[in-house]
Short mmCIF file of C-alpha atoms in Angstrom, two decimals:
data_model
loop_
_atom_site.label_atom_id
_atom_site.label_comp_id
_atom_site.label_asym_id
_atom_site.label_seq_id
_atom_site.Cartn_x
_atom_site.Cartn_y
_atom_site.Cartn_z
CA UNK A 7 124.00 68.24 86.66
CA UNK A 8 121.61 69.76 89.24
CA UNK A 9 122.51 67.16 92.60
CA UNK A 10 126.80 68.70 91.06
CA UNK A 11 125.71 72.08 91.19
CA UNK A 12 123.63 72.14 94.59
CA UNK A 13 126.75 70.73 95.89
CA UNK A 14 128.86 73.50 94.82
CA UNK A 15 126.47 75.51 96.57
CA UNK A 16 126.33 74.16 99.57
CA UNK A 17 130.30 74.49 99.65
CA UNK A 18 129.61 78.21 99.48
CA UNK A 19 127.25 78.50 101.75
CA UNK A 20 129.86 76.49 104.21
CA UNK A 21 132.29 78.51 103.40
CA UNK A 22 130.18 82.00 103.90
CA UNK A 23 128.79 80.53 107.01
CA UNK A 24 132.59 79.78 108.43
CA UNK A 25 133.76 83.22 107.41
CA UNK A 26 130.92 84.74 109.42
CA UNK A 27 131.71 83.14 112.91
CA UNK A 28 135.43 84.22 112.14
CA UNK A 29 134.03 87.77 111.09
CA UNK A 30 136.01 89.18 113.73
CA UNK A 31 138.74 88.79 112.92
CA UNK A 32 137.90 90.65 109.68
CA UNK A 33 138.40 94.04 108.98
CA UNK A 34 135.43 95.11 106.86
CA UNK A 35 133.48 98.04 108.69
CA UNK A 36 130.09 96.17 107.99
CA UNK A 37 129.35 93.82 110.46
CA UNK A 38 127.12 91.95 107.45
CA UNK A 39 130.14 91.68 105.35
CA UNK A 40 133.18 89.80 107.69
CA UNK A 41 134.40 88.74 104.29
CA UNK A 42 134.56 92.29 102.51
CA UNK A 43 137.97 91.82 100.81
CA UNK A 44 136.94 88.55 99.34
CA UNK A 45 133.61 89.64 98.25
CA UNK A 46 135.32 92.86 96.32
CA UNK A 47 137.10 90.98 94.73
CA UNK A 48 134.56 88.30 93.87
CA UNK A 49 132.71 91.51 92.86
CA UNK A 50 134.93 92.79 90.23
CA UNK A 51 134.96 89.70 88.63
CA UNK A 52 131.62 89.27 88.11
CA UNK A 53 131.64 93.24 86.89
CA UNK A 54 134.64 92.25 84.35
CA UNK A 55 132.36 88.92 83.36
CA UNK A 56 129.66 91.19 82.85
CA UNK A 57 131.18 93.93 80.81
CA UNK A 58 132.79 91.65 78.63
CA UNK A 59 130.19 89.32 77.52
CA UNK A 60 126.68 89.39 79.22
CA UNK A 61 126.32 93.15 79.15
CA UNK A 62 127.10 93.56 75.43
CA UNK A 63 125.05 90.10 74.18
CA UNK A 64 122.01 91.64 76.32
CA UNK A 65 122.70 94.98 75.16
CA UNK A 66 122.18 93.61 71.19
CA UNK A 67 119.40 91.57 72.38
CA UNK A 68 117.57 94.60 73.18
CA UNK A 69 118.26 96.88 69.82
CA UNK A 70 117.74 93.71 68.08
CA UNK A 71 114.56 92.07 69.59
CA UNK A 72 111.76 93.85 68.92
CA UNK A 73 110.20 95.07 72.35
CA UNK A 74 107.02 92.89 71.91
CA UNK A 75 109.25 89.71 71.61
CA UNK A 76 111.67 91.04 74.30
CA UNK A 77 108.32 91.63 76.53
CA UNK A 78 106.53 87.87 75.65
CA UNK A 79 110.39 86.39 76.25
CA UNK A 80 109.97 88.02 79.71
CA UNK A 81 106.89 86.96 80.17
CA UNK A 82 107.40 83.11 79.73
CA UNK A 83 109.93 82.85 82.11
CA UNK A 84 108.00 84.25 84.23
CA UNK A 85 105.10 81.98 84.08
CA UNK A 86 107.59 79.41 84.50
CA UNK A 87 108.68 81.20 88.03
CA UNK A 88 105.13 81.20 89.04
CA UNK A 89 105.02 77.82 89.73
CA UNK A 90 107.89 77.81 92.65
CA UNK A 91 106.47 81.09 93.68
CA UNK A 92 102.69 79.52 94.98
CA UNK A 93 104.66 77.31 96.71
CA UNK A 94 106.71 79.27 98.50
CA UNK A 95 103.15 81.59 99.12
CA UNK A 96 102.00 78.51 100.53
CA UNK A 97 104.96 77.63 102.80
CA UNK A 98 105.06 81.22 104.04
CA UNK A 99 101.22 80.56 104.88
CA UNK A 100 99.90 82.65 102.59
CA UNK A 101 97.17 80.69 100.94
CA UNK A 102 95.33 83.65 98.92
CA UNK A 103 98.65 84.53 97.14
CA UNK A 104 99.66 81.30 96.93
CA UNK A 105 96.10 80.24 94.59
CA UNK A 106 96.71 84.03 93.04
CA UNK A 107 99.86 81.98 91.76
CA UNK A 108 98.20 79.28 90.54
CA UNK A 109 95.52 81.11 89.05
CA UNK A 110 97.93 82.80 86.98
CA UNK A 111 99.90 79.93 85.47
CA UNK A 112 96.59 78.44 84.72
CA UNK A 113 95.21 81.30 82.85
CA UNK A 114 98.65 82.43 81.69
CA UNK A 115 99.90 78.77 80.39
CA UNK A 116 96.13 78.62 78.33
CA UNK A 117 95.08 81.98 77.36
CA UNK A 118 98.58 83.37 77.34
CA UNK A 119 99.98 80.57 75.04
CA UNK A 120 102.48 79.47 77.43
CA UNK A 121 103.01 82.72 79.28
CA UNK A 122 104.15 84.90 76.48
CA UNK A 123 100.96 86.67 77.11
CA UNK A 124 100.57 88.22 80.39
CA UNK A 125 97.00 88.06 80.87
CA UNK A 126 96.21 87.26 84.05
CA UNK A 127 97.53 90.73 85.11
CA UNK A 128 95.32 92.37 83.00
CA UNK A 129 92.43 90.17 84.93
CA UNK A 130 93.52 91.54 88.49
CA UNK A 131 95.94 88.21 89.42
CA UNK A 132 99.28 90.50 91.02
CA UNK A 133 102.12 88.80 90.44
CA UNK A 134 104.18 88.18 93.28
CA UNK A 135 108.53 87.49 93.42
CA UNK A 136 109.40 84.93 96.10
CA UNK A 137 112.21 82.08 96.81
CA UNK A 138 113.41 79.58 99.46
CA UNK A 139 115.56 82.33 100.53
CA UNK A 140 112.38 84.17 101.65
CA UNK A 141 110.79 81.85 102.83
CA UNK A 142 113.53 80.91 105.15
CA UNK A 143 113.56 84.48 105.91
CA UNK A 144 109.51 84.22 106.80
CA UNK A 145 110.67 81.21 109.04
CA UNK A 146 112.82 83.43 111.03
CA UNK A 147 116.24 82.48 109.70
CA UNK A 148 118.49 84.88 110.28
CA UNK A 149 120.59 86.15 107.16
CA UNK A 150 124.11 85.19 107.64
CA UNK A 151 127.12 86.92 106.26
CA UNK A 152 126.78 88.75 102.84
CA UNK A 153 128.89 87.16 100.20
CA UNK A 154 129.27 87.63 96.69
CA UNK A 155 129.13 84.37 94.99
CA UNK A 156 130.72 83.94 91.44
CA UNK A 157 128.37 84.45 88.36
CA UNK A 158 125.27 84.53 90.97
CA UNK A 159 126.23 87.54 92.63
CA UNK A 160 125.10 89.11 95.99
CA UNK A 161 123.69 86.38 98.13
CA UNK A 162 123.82 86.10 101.83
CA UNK A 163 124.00 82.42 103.93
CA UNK A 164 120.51 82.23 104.13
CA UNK A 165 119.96 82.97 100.42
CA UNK A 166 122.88 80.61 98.98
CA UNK A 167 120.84 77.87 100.59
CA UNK A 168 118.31 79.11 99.39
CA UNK A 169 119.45 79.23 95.65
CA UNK A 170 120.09 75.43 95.82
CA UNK A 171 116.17 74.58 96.43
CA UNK A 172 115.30 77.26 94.17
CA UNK A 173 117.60 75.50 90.89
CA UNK A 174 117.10 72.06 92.16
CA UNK A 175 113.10 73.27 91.71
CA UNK A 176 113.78 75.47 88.68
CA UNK A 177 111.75 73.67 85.44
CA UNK A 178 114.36 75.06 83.52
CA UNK A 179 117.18 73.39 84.86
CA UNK A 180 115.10 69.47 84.62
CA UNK A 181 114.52 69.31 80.92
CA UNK A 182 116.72 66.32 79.76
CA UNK A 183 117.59 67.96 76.30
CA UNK A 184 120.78 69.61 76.80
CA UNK A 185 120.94 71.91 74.13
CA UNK A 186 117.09 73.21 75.17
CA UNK A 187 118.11 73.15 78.51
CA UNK A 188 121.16 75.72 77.79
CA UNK A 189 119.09 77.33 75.42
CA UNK A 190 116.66 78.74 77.48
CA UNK A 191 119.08 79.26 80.30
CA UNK A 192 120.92 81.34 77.83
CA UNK A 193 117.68 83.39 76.92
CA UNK A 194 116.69 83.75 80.47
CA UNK A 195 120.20 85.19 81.35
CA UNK A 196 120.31 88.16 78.74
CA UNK A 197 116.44 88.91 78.66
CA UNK A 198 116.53 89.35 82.59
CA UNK A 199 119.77 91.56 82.19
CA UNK A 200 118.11 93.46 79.14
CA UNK A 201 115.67 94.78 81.48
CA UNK A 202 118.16 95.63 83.99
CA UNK A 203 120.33 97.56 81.06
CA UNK A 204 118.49 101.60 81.88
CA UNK A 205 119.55 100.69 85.95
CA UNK A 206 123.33 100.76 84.79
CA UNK A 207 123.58 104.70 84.47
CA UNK A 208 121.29 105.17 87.21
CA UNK A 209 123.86 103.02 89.32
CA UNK A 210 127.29 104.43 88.04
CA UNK A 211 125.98 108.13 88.57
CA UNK A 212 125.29 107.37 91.83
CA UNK A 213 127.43 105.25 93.53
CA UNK A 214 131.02 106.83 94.55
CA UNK A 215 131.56 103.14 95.84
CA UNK A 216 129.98 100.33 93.48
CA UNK A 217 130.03 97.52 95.39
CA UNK A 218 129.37 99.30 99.19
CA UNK A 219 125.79 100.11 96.54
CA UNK A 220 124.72 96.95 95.53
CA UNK A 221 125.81 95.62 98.51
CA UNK A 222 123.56 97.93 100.90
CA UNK A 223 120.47 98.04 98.30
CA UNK A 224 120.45 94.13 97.78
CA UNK A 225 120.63 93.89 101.66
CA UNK A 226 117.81 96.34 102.02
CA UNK A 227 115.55 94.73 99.06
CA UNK A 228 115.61 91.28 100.37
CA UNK A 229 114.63 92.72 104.05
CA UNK A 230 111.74 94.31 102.01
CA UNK A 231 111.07 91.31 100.11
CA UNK A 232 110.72 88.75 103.29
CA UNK A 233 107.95 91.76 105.26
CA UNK A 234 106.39 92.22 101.81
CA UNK A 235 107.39 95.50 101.74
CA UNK A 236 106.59 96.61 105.48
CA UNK A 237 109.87 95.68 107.40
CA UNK A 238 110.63 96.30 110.64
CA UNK A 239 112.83 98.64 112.69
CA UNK A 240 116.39 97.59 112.25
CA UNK A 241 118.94 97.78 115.09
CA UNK A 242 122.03 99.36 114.20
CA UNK A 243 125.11 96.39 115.18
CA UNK A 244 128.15 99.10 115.03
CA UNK A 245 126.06 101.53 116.87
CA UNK A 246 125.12 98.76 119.43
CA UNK A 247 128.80 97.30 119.45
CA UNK A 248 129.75 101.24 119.81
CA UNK A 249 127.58 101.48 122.86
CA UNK A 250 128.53 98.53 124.70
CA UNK A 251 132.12 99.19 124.14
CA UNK A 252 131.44 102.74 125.72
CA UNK A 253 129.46 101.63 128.90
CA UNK A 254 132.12 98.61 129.42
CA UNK A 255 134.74 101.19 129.58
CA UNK A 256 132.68 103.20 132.07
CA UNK A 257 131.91 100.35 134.29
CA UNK A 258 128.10 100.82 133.50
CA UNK A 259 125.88 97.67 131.71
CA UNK A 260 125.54 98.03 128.60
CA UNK A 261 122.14 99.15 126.65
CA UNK A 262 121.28 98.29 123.55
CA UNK A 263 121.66 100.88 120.90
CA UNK A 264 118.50 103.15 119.57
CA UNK A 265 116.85 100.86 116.26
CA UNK A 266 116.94 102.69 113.32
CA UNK A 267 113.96 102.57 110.23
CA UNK A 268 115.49 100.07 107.77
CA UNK A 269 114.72 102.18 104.74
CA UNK A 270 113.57 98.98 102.04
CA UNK A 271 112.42 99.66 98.88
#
């Protein structure tokens, strides 16, 4: 099941990675999104998926659960995501974050019977969020066309690859009983958008353009994510392309256009 569905990824990511050399020929404004039209429509898709059946089921699951259970849920998974997350601490060559990691699936797996209790927080242990997709990032891989991949969402190149390490790693995904297997996939899915439930309104009375939204704040997160939340300047591409089309037309060499603050969060 897991060598099938890191296939299918890799198709995307082929596919993502063609559409961005023929990004040209697009017509998408955003030169990080050659494959706009596609990736709208990909996008409302997803939405209809969402408002159908995951946003409803999550929606119970949070009246329902009490918040306690919904919070020890939470925290299990995590503890289970702590695991992949030293490593990648430790392939980014961060070694103090990397044994933070460890410390707290020790303590958390013990003490916390099995990570429903979150107490290596509580003891100081911060608890980090990190993926191949970073880590590529941290390795200077550049991020390749945004695309919106079905179910998954907003990915770019980099982090499609990325997402077939990070399920090929995934616990989860390796237990051999199938119906615990899709069990806990199931759970992880609606706790994980439970908590994401209050962003929905925040979101819709917002955004005049839905997916130009999540597009730009995913974008902006991961660059956050891969500095640990101290990015660098950006260069603006349309202002750059702007320039050079300017100072071709002039018969001047071109300059590169002024960076602008890549505002992460």
């Amino acid at each position: 099941m897991t060598t099938t569905f890191i296939r299918q990824i890799s198709r995307m990511a082929f596919i993502a990675a063609a559409a961005s050399l023929l990004g040209g020929c697009a017509t998408s404004g955003n030169p990080k999104d050659p494959i706009e039209g596609f990736n709208r429509a990909m996008f409302g898709i997803n939405e209809g998926l969402d408002q159908v059946i995951i946003r409803p089921v999550s929606s119970g699951y949070e009246a329902l659960l009490p918040s306690p259970l919904q919070t020890g849920v939470s925290n299990f998974f995590s503890n289970i995501a702590d695991l992949m997350i030293g490593v990648n601490n430790l392939l980014q060559g961060k070694p103090a974050q990397a044994a933070s990691d460890a410390g707290r699936v020790l303590v958390n797996t013990t003490v916390g019977f099995l990570g429903i209790l979150d107490v290596a927080s509580t003891m100081g242990m911060e608890k980090h969020e990190e993926d191949v997709g970073q880590t590529f990032g941290r390795w200077g891989m550049g991020d390749g066309a945004y695309i919106v991949l079905p179910f998954f969402g907003p990915r770019t190149v980099r982090d499609t690859l990325g997402l077939a390490f990070d399920v090929y790693t995934d616990p989860v995904t390796h237990v051999d009983h199938v119906p615990t297997r899709n069990t806990l996939l199931a759970t992880r899915l609606i706790s994980n958008r439970a908590e994401l439930l209050k962003a929905d309104k925040i979101i819709e009375e917002a955004a005049l353009d839905k997916y130009s939204y999540v597009r730009d704040a995913y974008l902006q997160r991961r660059r956050s994510l891969i500095h640990d939340g101290n990015p660098p300047k950006e260069q603006d591409e349309s202002a750059e392309l702007e320039g050079d089309n300017k100072t071709a037309d002039a018969g001047e060499s071109a300059q590169p256009a002024p960076a602008q603050t890549a505002m992460r969060q």
